[in-house]
Coordinates of C-alpha atoms and ligand atoms in Angstrom, one line a residue:
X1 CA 16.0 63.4 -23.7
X2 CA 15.6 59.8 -24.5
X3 CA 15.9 57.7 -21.1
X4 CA 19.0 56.2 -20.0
X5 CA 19.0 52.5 -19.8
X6 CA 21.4 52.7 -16.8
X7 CA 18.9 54.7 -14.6
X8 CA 15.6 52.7 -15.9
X9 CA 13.5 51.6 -13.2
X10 CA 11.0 50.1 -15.7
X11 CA 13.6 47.2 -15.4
X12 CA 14.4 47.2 -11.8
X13 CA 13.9 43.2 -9.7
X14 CA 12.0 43.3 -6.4
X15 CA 15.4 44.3 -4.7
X16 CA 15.6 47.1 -6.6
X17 CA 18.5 46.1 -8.4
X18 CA 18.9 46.1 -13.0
X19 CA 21.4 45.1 -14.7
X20 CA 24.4 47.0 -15.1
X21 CA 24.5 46.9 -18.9
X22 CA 27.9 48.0 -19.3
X23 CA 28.0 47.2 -23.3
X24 CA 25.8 50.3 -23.8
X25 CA 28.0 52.9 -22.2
X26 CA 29.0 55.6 -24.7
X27 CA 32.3 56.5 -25.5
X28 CA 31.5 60.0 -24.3
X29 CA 30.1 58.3 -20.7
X30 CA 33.7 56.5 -20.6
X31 CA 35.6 59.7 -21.2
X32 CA 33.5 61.2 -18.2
X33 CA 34.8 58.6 -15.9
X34 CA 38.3 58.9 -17.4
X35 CA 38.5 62.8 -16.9
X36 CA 37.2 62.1 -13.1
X37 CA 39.3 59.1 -12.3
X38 CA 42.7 61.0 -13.2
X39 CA 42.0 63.8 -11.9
X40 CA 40.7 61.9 -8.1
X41 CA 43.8 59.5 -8.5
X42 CA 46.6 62.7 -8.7
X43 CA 44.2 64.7 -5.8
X44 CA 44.2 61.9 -4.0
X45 CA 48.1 61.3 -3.8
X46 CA 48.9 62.5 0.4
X47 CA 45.5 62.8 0.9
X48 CA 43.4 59.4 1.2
X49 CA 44.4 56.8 3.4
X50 CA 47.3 54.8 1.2
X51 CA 45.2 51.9 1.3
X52 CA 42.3 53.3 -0.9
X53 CA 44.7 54.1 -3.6
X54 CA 46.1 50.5 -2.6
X55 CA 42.4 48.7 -3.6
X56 CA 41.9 51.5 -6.4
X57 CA 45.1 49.6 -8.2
X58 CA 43.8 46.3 -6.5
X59 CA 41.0 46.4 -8.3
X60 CA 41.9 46.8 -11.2
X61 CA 39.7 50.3 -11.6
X62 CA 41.2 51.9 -15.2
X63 CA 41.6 55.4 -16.0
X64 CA 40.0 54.7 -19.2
X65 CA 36.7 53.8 -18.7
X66 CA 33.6 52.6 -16.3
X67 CA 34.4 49.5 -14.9
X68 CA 32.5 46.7 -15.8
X69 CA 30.8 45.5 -12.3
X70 CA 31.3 41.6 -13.3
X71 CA 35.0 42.0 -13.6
X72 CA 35.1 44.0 -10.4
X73 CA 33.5 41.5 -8.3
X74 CA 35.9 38.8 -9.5
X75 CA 38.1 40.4 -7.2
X76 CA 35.9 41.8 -4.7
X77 CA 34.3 38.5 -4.0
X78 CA 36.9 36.8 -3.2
X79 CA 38.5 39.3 -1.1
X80 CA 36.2 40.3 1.3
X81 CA 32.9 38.4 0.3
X82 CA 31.5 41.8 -0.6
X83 CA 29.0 42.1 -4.3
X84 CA 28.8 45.1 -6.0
X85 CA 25.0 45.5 -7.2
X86 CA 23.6 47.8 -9.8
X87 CA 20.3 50.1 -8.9
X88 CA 19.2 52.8 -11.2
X89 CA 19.4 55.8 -8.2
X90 CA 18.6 55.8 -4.7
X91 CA 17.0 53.1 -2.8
X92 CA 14.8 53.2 0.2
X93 CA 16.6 53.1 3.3
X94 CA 15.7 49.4 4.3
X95 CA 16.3 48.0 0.9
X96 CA 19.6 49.8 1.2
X97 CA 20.1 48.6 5.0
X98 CA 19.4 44.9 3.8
X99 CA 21.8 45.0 1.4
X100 CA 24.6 46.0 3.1
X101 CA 23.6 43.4 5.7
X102 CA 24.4 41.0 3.2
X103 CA 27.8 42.6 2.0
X104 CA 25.8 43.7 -1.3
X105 CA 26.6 47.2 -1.9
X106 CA 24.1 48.9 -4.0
X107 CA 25.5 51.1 -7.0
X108 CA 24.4 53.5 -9.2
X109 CA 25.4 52.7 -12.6
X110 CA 24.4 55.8 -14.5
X111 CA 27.5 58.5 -14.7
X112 CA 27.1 62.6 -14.5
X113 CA 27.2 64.3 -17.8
X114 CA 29.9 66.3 -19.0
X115 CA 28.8 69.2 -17.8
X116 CA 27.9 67.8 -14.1
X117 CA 31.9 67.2 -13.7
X118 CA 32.4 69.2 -10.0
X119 CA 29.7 68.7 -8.1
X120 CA 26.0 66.2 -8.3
X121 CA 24.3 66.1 -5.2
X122 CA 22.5 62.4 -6.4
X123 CA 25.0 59.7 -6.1
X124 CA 26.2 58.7 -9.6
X125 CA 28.9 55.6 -10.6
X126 CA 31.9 57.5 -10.2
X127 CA 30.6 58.8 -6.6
X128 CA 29.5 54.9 -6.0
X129 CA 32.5 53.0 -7.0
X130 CA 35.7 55.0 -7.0
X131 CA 34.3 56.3 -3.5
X132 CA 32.8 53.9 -2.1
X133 CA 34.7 50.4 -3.1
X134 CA 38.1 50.1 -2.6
X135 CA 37.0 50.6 0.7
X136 CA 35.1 47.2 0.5
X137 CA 38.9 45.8 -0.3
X138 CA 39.9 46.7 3.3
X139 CA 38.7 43.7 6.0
X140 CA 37.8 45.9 8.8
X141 CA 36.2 48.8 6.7
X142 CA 34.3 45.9 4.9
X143 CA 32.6 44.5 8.2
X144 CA 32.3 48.3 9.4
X145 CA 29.8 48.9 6.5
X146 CA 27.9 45.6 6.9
X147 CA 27.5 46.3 10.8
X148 CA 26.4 49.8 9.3
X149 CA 23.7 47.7 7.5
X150 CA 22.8 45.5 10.7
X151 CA 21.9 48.7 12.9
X152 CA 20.2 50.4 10.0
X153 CA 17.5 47.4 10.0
X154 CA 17.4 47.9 13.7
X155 CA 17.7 51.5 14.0
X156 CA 14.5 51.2 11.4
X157 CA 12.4 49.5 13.9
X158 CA 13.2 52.5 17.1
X159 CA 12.3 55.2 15.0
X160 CA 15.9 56.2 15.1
X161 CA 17.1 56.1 11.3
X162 CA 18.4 59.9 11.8
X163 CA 20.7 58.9 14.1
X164 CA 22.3 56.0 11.9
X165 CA 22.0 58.5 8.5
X166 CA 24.2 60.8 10.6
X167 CA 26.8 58.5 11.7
X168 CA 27.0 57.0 7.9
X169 CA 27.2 60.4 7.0
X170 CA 30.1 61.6 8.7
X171 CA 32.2 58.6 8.9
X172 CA 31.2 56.8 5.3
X173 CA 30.7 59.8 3.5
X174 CA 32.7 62.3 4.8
X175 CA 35.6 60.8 7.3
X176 CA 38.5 62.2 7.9
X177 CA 41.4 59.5 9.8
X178 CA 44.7 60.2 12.0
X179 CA 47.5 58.7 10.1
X180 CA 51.3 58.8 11.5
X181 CA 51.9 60.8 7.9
X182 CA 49.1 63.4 8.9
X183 CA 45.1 63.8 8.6
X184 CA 44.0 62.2 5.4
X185 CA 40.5 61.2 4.1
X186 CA 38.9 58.1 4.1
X187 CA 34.7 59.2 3.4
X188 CA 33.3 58.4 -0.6
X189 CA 31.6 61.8 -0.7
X190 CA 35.1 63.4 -0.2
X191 CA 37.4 60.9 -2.2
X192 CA 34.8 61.0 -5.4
X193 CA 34.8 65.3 -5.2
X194 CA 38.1 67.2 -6.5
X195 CA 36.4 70.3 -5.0
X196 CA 35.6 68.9 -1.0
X197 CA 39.1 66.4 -1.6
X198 CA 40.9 69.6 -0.9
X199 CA 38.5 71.3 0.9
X200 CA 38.1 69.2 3.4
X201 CA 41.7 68.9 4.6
X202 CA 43.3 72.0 4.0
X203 CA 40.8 74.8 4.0
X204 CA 40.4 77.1 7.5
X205 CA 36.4 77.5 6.8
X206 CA 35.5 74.1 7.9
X207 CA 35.4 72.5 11.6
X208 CA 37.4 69.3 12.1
X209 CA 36.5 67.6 15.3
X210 CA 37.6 64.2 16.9
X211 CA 35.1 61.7 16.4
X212 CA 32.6 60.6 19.2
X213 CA 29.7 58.5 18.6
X214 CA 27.0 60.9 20.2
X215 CA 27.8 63.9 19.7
X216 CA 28.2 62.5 15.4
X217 CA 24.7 61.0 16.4
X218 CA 23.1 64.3 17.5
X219 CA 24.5 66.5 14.4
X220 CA 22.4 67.8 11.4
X221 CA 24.5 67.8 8.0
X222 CA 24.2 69.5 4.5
X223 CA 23.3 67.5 1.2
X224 CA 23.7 70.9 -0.5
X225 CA 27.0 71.9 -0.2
X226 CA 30.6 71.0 1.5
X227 CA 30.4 70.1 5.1
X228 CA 30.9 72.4 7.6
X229 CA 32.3 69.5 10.2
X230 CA 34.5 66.8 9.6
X231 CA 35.0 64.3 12.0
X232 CA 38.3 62.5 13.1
X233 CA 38.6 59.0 13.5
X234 CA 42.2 57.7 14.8
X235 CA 41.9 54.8 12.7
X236 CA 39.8 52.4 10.9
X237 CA 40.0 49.4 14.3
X238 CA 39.0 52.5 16.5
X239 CA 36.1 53.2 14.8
X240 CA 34.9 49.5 14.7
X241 CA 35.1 49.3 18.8
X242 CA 33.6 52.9 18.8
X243 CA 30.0 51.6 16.9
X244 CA 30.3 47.9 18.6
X245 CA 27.8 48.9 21.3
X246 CA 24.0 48.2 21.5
X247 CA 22.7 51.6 19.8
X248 CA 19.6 50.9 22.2
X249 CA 20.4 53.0 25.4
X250 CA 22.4 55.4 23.0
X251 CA 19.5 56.5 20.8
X252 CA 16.7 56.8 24.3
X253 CA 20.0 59.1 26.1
X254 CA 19.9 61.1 22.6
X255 CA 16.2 61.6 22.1
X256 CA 16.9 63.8 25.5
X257 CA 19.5 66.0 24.4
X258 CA 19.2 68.8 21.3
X259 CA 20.4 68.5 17.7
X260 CA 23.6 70.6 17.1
X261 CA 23.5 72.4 13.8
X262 CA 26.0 71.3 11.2
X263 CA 28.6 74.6 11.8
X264 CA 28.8 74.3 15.5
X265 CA 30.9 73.8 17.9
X266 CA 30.6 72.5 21.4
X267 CA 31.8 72.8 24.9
X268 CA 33.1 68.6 24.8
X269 CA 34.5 69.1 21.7
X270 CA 38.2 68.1 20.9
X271 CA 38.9 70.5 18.5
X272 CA 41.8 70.1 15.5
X273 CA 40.2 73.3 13.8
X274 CA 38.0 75.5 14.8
X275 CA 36.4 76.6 11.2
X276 CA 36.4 80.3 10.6
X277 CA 33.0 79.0 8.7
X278 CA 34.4 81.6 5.8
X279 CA 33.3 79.6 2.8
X280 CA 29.8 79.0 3.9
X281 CA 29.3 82.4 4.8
X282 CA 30.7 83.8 1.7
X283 CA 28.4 81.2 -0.4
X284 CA 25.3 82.4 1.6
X285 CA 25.8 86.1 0.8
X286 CA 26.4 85.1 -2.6
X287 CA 22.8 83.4 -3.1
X288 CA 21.0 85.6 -0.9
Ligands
LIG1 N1 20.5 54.3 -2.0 N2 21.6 53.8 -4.0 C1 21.6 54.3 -2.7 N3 22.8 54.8 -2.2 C2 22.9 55.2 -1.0 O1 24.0 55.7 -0.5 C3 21.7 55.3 -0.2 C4 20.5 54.7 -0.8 N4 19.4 54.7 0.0 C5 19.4 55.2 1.3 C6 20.6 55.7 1.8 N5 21.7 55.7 1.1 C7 20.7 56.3 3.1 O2 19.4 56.5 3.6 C8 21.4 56.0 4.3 O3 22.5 55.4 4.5 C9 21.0 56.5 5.6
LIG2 FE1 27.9 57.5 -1.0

């Protein structure tokens, strides 16, 4: 397979960043994005937070095509002083820490192929911008992920970058919010996943617990699979005072206490729905 100039590292500045080279998308890449975009955007519909669908508009994101990154920071920048940065796949951790420290979101620019459609465990384009942008629209969201980027230097520096991972994890990636219309999603690894979009909210197999920082902070998650917990933030300002604290004390109270494996649930937990874990079990007989 000849290499794909959108995931060449041959090319990649000292920040890890290339160019997003959005002339040389096929049209066959394009109708990826197309095919993934409609079907997210009519998924989506009762089950995102109404503001992402808001920014997806806001931004001008097309069903018909990547979007080219220089258009989409037109608007970004000026909204929320956010930059949307091309890398050719995943970054080290402090690379990607610095980054978002400076409201530089690092995105993949290469897109699955047609036969990836449902489910990549490597973030791609669609995962990185339909997921994980119109997010960047929202003020308080948009500081959340640069705070997110402050700790991650300084959780780097206590040995505590598991902790951090975990809370990005399950509030980034995977959050599920309150919202006076119902639960609704608001995490990129759900929002960019037709499968885990309904998954997530309406299947009895997973766990959905009310968010608290340490107990987020103490659980192990999958990178292979749907979650087995989701956690449940009341809103996007609660959140924000929840992760305002010096992680300091936090992470030494932590390194006491045991991991919790990513299916459990515990004696303090406020519990929405207790998961009858079928799908995972059924998925483990399956590949056993
Ligand atoms: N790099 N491109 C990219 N995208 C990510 O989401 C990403 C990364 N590097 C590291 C990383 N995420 C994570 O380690 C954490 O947030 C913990
Ligand atoms: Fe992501």
């Amino acid at each position: 397979m000849p290499i794909d100039i959108h995931r060449d590292t041959a090319t990649q500045r000292a920040d890890y960043t290339i160019d997003q080279n959005w002339d040389a998308y096929t049209a066959e890449e394009h109708a990826v994005w197309a095919t993934l975009f409609k079907r997210q955007v009519r998924l989506l519909k009762d089950r995102v937070v109404p503001v992402f669908l808001d920014h997806v508009d806001g931004l001008a994101m097309a069903g018909d095509g990547i979007p080219d990154f220089r258009r989409l920071n037109d608007i970004l920048h000026k909204a929320t002083g956010w930059t949307v940065v091309a890398v050719p796949g995943l970054v080290p951790d402090a690379t990607f820490f610095e980054q978002l420290a400076n409201r530089r979101f690092p995105s993949t620019c290469f897109i699955r192929t047609p036969e990836e459609l449902d489910y990549l465990e490597e973030p791609d384009t669609f995962h990185d911008v339909f997921g994980h942008v119109p997010l960047l629209l929202d003020p308080m969201f948009a500081d959340y992920m640069q705070e997110y980027g402050k700790g991650g230097l300084k959780a780097d520096g206590q040995g505590a970058l598991k902790r951090l991972a975990r809370l990005y994890w399950y509030t980034v990636e995977f959050g599920l919010t309150r919202t006076p219309d119902g639960l609704r999603i608001y995490g990129a690894g759900i929002a960019s996943s037709a499968g885990e979009t309904v998954f997530a909210l309406e299947d009895r197999s997973p766990n959905r617990v009310a968010f608290d920082l340490d107990r987020v902070m103490r659980t192990d998650y999958r990178i292979d699979d749907y979650q087995e917990t989701y956690f449940v933030i009341p809103g996007f300002r609660s959140l924000m005072k929840a992760t305002e604290a010096d992680f300091t004390p936090i992470y030494a109270r932590l390194d006491e206490l045991p991991d919790i494996p990513s299916d459990a649930v515990t004696d303090g937990d406020h519990v929405l729905n207790f998961g009858t874990g079928k799908y995972h079990r059924e998925r483990q007989r399956k590949t056993a």
